mmCIF file of C-alpha atoms and ligand atoms in Angstrom:
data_model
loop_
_atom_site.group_PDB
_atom_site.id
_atom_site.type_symbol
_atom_site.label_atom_id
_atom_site.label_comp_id
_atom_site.label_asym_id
_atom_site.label_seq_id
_atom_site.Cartn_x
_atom_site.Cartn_y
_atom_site.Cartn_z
ATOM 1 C CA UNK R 10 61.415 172.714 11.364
ATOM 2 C CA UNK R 11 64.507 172.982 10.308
ATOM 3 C CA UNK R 12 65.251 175.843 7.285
ATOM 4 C CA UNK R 13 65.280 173.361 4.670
ATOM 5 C CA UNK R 14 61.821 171.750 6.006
ATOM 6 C CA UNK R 15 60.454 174.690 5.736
ATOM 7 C CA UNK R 16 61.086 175.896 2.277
ATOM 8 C CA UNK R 17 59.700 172.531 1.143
ATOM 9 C CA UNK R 18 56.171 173.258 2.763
ATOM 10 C CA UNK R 19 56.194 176.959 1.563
ATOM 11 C CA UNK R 20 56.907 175.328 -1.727
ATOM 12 C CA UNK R 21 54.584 173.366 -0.960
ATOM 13 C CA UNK R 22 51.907 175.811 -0.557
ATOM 14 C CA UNK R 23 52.280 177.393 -3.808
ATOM 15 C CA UNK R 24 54.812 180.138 -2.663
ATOM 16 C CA UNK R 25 57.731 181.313 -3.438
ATOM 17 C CA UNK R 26 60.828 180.266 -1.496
ATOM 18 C CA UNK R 27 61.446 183.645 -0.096
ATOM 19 C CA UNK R 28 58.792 183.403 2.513
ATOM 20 C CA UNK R 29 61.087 180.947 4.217
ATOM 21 C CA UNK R 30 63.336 184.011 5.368
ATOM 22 C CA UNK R 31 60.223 186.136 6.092
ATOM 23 C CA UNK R 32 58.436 183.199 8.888
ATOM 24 C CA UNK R 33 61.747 182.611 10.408
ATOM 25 C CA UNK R 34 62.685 186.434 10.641
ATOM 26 C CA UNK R 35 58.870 186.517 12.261
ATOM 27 C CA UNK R 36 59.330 183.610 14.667
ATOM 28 C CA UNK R 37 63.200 183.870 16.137
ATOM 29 C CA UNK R 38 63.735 187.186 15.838
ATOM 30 C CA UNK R 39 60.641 189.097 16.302
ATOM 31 C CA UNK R 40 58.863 186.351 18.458
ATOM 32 C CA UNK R 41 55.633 186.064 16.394
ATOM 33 C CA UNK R 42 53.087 183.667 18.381
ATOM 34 C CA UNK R 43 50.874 183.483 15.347
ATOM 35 C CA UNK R 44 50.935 183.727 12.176
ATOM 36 C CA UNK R 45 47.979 186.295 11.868
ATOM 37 C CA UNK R 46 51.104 188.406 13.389
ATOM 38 C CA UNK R 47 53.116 187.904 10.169
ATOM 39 C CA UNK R 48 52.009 191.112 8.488
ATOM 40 C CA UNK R 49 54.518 190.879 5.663
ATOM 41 C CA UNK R 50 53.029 187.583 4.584
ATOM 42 C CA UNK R 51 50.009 187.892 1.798
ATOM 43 C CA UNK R 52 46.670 187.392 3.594
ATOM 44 C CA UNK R 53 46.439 183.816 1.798
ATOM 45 C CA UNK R 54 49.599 182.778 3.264
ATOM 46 C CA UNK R 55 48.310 183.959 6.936
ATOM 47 C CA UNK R 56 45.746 181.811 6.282
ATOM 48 C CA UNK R 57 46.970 178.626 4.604
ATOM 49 C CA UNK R 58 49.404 178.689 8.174
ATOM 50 C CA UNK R 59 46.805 179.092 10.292
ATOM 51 C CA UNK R 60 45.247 176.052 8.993
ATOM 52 C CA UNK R 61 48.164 173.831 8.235
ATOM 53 C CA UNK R 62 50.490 174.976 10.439
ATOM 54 C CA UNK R 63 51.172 174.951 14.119
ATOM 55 C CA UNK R 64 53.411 176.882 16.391
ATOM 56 C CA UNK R 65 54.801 175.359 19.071
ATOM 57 C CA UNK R 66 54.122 177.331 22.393
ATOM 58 C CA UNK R 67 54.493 176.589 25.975
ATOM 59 C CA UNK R 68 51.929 178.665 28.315
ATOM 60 C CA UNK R 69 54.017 180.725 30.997
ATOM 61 C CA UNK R 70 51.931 179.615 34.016
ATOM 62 C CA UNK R 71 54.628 181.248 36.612
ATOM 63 C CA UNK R 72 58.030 183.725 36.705
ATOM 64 C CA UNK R 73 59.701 184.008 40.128
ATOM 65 C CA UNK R 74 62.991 186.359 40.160
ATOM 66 C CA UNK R 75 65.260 186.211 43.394
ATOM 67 C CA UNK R 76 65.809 188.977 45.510
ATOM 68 C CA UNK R 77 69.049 189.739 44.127
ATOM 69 C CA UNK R 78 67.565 189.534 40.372
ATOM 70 C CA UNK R 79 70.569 187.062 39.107
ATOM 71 C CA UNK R 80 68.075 184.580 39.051
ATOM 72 C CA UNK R 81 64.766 184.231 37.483
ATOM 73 C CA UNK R 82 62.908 181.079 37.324
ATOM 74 C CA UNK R 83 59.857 180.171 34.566
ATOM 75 C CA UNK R 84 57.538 177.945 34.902
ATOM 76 C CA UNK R 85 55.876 176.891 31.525
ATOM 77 C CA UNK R 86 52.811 174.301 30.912
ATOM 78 C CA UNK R 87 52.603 172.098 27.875
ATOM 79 C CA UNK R 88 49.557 171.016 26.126
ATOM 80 C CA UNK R 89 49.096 168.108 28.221
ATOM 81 C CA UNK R 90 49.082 170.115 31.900
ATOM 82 C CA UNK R 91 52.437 168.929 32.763
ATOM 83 C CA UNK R 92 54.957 171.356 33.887
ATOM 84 C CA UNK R 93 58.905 172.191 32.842
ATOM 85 C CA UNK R 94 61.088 174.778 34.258
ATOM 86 C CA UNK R 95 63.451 176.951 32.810
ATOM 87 C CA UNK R 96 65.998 179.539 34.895
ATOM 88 C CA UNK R 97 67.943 182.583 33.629
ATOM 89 C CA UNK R 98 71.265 182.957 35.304
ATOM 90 C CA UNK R 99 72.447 186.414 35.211
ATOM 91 C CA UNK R 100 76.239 187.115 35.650
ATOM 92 C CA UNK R 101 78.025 190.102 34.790
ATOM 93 C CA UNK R 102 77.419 190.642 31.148
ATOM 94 C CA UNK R 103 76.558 186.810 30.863
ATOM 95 C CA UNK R 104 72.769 185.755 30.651
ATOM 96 C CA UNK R 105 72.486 182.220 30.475
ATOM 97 C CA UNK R 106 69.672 179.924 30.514
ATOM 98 C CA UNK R 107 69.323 176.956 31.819
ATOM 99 C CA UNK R 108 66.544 174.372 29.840
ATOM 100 C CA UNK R 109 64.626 171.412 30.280
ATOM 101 C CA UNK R 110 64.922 168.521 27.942
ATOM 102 C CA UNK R 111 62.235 166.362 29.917
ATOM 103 C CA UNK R 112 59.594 166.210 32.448
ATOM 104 C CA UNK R 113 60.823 164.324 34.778
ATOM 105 C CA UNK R 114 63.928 161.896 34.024
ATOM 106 C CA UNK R 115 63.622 158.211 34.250
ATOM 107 C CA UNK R 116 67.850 157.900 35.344
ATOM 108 C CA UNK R 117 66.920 158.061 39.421
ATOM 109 C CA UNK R 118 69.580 160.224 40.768
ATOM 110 C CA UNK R 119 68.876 159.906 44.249
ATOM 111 C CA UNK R 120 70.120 163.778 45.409
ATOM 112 C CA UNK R 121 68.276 165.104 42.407
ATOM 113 C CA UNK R 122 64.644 166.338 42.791
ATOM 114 C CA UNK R 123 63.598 165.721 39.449
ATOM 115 C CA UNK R 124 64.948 162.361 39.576
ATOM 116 C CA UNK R 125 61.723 161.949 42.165
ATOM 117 C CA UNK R 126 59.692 162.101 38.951
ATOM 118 C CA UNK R 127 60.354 159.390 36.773
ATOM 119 C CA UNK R 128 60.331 160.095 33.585
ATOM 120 C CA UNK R 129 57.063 161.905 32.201
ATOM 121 C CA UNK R 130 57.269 162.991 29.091
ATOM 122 C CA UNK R 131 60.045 163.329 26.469
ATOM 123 C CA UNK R 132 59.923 167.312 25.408
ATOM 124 C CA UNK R 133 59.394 168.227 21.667
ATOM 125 C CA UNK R 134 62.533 170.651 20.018
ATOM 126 C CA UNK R 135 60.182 172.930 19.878
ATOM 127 C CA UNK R 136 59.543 172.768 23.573
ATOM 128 C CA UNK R 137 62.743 173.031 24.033
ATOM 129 C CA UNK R 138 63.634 176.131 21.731
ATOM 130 C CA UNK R 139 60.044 178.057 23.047
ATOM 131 C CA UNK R 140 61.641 177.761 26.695
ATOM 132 C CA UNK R 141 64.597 179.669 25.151
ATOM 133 C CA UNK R 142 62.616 182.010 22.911
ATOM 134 C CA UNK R 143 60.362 183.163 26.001
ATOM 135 C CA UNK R 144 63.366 183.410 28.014
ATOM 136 C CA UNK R 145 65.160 185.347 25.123
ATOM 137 C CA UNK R 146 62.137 187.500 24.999
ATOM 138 C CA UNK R 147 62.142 188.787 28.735
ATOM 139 C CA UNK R 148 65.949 189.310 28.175
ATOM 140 C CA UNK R 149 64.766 191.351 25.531
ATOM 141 C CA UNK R 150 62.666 193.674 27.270
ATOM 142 C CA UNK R 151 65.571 194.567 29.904
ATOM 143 C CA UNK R 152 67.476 195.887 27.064
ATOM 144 C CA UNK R 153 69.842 193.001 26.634
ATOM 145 C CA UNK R 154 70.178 189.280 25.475
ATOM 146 C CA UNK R 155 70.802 185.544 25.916
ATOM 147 C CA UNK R 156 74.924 184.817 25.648
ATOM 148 C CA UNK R 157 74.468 181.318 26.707
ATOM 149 C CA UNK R 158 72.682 177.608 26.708
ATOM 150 C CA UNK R 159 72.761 175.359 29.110
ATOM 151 C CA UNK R 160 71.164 171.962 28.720
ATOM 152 C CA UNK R 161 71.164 171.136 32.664
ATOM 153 C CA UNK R 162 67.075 171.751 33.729
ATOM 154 C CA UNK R 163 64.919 168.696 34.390
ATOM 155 C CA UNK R 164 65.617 165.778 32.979
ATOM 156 C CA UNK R 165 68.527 163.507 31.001
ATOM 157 C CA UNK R 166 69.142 165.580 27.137
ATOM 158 C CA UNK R 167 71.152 162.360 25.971
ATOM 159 C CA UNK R 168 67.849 160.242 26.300
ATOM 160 C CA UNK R 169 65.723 162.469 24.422
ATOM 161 C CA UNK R 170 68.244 162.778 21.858
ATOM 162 C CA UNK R 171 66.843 163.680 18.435
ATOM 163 C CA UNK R 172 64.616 166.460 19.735
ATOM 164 C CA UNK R 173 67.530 167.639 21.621
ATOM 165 C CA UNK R 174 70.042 167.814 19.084
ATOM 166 C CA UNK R 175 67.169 169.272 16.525
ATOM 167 C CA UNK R 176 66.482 172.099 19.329
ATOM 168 C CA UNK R 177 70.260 172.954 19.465
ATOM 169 C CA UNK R 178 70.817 173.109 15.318
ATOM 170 C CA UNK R 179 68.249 175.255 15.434
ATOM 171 C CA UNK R 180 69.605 177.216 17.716
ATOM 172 C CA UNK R 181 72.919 177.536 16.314
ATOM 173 C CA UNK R 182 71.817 178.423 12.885
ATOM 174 C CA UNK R 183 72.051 182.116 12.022
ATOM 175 C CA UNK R 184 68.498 181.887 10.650
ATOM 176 C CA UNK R 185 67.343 180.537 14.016
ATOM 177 C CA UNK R 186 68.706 182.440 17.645
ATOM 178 C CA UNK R 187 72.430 182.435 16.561
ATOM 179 C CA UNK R 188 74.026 181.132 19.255
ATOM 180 C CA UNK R 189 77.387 180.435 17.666
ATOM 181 C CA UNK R 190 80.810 179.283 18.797
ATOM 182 C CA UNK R 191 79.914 177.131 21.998
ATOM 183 C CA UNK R 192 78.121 179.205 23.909
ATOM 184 C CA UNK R 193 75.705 175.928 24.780
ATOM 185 C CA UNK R 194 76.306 173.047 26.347
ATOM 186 C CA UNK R 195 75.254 169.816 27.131
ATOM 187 C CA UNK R 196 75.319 168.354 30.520
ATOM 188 C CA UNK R 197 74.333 164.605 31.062
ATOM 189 C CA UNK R 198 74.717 162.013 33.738
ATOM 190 C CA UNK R 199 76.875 159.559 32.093
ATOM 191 C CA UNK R 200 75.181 158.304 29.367
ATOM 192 C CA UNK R 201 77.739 156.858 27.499
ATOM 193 C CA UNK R 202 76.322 156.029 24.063
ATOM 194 C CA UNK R 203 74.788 159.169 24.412
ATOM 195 C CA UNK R 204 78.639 160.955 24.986
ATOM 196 C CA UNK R 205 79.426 158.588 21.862
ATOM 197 C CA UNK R 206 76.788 160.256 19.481
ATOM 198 C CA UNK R 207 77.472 163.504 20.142
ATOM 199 C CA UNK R 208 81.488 163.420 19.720
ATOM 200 C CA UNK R 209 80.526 162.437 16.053
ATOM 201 C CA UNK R 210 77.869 164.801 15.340
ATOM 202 C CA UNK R 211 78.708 167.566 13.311
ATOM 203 C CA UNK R 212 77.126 169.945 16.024
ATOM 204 C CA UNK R 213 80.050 172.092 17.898
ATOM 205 C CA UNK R 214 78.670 172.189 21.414
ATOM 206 C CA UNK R 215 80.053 171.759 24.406
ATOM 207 C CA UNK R 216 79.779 168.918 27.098
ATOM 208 C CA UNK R 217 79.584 168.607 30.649
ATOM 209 C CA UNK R 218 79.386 165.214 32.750
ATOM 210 C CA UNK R 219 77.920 164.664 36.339
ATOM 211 C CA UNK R 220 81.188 163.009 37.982
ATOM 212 C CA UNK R 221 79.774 163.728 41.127
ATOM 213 C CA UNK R 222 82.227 160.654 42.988
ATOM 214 C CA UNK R 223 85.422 159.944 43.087
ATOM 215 C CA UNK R 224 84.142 155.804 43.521
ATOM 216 C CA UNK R 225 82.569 153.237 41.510
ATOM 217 C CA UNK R 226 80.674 152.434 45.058
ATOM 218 C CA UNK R 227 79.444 155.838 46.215
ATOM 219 C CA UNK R 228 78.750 156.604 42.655
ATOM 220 C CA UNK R 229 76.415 153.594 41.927
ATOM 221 C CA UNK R 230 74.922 154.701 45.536
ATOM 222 C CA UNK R 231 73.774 158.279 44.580
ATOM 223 C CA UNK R 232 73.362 157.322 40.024
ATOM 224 C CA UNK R 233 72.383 153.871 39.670
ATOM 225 C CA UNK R 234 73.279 154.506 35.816
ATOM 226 C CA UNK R 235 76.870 154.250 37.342
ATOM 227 C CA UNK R 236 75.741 149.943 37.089
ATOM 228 C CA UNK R 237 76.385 150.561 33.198
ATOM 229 C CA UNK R 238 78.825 153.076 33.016
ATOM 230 C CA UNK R 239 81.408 153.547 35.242
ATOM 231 C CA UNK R 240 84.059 156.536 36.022
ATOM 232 C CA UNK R 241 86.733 155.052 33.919
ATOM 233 C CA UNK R 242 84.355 154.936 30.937
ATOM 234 C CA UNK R 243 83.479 158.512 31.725
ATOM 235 C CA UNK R 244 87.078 159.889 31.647
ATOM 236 C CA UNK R 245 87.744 158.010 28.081
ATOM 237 C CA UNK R 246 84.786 159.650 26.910
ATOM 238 C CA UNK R 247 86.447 162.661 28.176
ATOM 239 C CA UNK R 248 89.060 162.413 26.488
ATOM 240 C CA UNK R 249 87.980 161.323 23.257
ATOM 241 C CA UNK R 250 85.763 164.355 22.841
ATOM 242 C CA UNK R 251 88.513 166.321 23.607
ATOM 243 C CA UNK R 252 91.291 164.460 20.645
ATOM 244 C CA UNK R 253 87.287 164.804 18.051
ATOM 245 C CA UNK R 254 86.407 168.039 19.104
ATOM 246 C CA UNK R 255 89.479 169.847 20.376
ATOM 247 C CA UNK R 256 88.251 171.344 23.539
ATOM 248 C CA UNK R 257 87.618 170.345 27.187
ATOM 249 C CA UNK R 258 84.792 168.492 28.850
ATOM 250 C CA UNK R 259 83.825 170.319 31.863
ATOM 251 C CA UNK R 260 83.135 167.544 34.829
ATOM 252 C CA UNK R 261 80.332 168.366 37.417
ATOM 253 C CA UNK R 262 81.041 167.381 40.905
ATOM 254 C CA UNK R 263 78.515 167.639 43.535
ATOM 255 C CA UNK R 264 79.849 168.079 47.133
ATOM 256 C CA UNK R 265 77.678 166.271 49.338
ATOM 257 C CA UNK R 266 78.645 165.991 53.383
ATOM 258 C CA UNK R 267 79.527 162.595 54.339
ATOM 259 C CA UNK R 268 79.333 161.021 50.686
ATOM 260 C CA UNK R 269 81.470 163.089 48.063
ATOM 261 C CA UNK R 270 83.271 166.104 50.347
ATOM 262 C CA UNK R 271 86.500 164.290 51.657
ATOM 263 C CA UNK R 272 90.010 164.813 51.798
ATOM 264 C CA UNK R 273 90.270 161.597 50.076
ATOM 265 C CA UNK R 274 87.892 162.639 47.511
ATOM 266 C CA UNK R 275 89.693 165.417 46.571
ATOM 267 C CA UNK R 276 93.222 163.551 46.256
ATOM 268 C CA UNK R 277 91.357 161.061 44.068
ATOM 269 C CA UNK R 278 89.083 163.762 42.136
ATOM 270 C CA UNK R 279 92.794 165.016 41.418
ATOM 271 C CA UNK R 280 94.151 161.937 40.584
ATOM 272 C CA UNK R 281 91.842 160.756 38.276
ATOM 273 C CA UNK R 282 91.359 164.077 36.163
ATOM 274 C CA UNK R 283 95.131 164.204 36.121
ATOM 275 C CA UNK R 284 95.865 163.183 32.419
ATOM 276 C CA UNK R 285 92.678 163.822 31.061
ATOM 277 C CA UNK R 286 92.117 167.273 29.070
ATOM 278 C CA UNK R 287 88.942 168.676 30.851
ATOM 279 C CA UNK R 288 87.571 171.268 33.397
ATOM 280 C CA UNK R 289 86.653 170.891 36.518
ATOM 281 C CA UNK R 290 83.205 172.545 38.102
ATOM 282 C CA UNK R 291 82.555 172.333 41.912
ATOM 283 C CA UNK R 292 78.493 172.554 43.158
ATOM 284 C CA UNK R 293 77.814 172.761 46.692
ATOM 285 C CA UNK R 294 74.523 171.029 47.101
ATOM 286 C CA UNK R 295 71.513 172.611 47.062
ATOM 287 C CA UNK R 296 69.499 171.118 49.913
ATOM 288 C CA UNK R 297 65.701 171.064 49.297
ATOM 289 C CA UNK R 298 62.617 170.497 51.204
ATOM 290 C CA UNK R 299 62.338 166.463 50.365
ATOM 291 C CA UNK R 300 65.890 165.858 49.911
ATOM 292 C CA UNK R 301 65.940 162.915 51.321
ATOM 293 C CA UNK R 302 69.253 163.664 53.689
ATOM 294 C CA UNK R 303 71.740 164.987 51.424
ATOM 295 C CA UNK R 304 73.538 168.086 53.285
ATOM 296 C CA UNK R 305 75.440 170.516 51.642
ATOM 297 C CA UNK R 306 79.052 170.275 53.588
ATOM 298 C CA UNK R 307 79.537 172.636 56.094
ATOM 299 C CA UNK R 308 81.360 176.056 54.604
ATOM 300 C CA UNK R 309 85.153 175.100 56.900
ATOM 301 C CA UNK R 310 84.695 171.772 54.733
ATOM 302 C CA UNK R 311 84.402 173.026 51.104
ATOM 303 C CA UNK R 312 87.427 175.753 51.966
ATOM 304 C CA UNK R 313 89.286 172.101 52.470
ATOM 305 C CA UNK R 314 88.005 170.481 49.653
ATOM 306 C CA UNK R 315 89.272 173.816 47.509
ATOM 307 C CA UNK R 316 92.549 174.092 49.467
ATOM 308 C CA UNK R 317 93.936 170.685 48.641
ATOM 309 C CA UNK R 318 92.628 170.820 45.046
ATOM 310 C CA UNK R 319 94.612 174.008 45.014
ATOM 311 C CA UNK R 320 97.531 172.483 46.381
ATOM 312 C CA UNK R 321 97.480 169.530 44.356
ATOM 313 C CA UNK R 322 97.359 171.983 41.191
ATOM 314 C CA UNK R 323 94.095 171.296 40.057
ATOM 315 C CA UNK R 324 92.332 173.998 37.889
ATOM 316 C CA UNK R 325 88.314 174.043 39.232
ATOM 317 C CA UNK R 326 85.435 176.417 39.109
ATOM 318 C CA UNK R 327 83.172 176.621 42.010
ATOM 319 C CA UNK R 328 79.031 177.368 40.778
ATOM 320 C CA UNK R 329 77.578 179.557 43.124
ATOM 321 C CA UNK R 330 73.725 178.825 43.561
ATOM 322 C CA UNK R 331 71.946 181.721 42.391
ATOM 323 C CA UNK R 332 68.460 182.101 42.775
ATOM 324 C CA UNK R 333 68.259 179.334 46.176
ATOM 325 C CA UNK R 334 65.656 181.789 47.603
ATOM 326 C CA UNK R 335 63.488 180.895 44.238
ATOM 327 C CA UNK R 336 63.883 177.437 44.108
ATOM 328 C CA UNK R 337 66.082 177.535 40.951
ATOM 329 C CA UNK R 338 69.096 176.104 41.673
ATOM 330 C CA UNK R 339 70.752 172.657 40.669
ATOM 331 C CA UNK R 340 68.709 170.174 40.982
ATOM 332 C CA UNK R 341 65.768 172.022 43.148
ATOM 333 C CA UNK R 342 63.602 172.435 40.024
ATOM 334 C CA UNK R 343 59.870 170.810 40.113
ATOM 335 C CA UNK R 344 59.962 170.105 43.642
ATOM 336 C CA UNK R 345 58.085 172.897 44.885
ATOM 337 C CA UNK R 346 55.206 173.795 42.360
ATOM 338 C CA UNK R 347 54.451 170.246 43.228
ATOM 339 C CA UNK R 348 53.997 170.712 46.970
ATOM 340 C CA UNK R 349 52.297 173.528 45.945
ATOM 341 C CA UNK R 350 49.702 172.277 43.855
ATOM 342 C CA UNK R 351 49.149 169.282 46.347
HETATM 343 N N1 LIG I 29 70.733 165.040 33.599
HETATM 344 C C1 LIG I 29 71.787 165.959 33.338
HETATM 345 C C2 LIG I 29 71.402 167.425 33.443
HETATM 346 C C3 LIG I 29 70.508 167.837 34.576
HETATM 347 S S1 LIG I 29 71.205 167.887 36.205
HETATM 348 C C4 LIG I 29 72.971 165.671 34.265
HETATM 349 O O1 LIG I 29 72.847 164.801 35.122
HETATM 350 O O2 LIG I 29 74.021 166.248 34.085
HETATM 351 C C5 LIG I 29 72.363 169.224 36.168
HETATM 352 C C6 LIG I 29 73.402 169.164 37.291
HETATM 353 O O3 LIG I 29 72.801 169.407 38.559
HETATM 354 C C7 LIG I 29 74.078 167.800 37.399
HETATM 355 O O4 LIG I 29 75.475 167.962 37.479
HETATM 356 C C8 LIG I 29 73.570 167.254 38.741
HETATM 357 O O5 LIG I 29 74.516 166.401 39.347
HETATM 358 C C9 LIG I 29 73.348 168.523 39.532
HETATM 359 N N2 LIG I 29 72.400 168.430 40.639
HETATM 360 C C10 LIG I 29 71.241 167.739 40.708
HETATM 361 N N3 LIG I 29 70.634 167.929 41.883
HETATM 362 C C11 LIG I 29 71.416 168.783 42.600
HETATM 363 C C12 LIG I 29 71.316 169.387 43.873
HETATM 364 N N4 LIG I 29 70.269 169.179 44.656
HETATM 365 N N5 LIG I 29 72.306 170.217 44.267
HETATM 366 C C13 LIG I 29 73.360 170.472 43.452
HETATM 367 N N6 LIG I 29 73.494 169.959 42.231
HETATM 368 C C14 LIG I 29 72.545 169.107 41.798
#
């Protein structure tokens, strides 16, 4: 519920306003779980929650850090049995999490192992903010805290749109976690009415898109949502949410051997992000057990790839995949636990 919400049901229930303040002080920042826990509430309001109220929770079935501890993977359960995962990416002073916005993902990315899903089940905001609350919470206990959101877990956050943009007000607001200025952003595969909805939402996040080609063809190859929305509609969108919102969309590009790793990709990749405003993030793939073929290029290759890019002037980040040894890079979430439970 948003803060508003809220105060109507306390009204609601007979009580004064103020109680708003006191159940979101109890769920964001102390991490109350029930409200039996909300000892500054009168006994009758304890009880008139516990009967009218719910709290969204996820059950923590599984936490897996990697060796190296800048990566630790969660694996929650909702109500229904199915499973989400969530990843904290620790670097330097920066402690970002990375959430899931679906199980599954219905858009059929053919490198992606969540893509293997389908789509299961759309996940409630609540879902979505307990993911970060839990993670927030372990982050806690180490004497330190979240900096930053990600929306780039299973599954395609411009599809499940309302609950996603719900879960990110609410994390934004100062009442809720307080993740100002952009410190989250959204990453989606191209879904351009999707882009369109966000540029005019009064919501300052940021916004990444999966480029991942430098061709229509290849592109429609490895995201069939490429048939509807192609690379030129992609850059516009760039663009436009950088003259609405004033800063940079960050493009995604996937090096893949054979498919998205050439010297002509990155003249193109170059040539095409010339004159738009935006930034440009490199991934190595992340090869995984049922990949279905897709190599990560060979290390001589990407120091190519980077050299020409360099050359040609291009600005570019490359994401180094933390937590491999845990499953809990790119595009290697669900995969496993599935295996697993099979
Ligand atoms: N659906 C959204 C967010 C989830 S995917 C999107 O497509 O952007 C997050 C990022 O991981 C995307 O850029 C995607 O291209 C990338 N990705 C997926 N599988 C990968 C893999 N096996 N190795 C590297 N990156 C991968």
């Amino acid at each position: 519920m948003f803060p508003g919400e809220l105060d109507e049901f306390v009204v609601s229930l007979g009580q004064p306003r103020y109680r708003t303040r006191q159940i979101l002080d109890w769920l964001y920042a102390k991490g109350a779980r029930e409200p039996g826990e909300m000892t500054n509430l009168s006994k009758a309001l304890r009880a008139q929650l516990a009967e009218r109220a719910r709290i969204t929770a996820l059950h923590q079935v599984d936490r897996r850090e990697s060796a190296t501890g800048e990566a630790v993977k969660f694996l929650f359960e909702l109500p229904t049995g199915q499973r989400v995962e969530s990843v904290l990416i620790v670097d330097g002073e920066r402690r970002t999490v990375c959430l899931s916005s679906q199980v599954g993902c219905p858009l059929d990315c053919k490198f992606c192992a969540t893509g293997r899903m389908g789509l299961i089940a759309n996940l409630e905001a609540g879902q979505i903010i307990d993911q970060l609350l839990q993670v927030s919470q372990f982050v806690r206990e180490r004497g330190a805290r979240v900096t930053n959101v990600v929306m780039m877990g299973m599954g395609e956050p411009l599809l499940n749109y309302d609950e996603v943009v719900r879960a990110l007000t609410l994390m934004r607001l100062e009442e809720g976690l307080g993740l100002g200025g952009r410190k989250i952003t959204v990453s989606t595969a191209g879904y351009l009415p999707g882009i369109h909805k966000l540029i005019a939402e009064d919501l300052n996040v940021g916004l990444a898109i999966s480029l991942n080609s430098t061709t229509d063809e290849i592109r429609e190859q490895l995201m069939p949502i490429n048939r509807k929305w192609q690379i030129a509609d992609l850059l516009a969108a760039a663009r436009e949410f950088f003259d609405r919102r004033g800063y940079r969309v960050t493009f995604e590009y996937v090096l893949m051997a054979g498919l998205t790793d050439a010297d002509a990709d990155a003249r193109r990749l170059a040539e095409l992000t010339r004159d738009v405003p935006c930034k440009i993030n490199l991934i190595p793939y992340n090869e995984f057990a049922a990949d279905a073929g897709f190599r990560r290029p060979a290390r001589r290759r990407l120091e190519q790839f980077y050299r020409i890019l360099r050359t040609l002037e291009v600005e570019f980040t490359v994401r180094e995949s933390r937590g491999r040894d845990i499953d809990a890079a790119c595009g290697q979430l669900y995969h496993r636990q599935q295996e697993a439970r099979q």
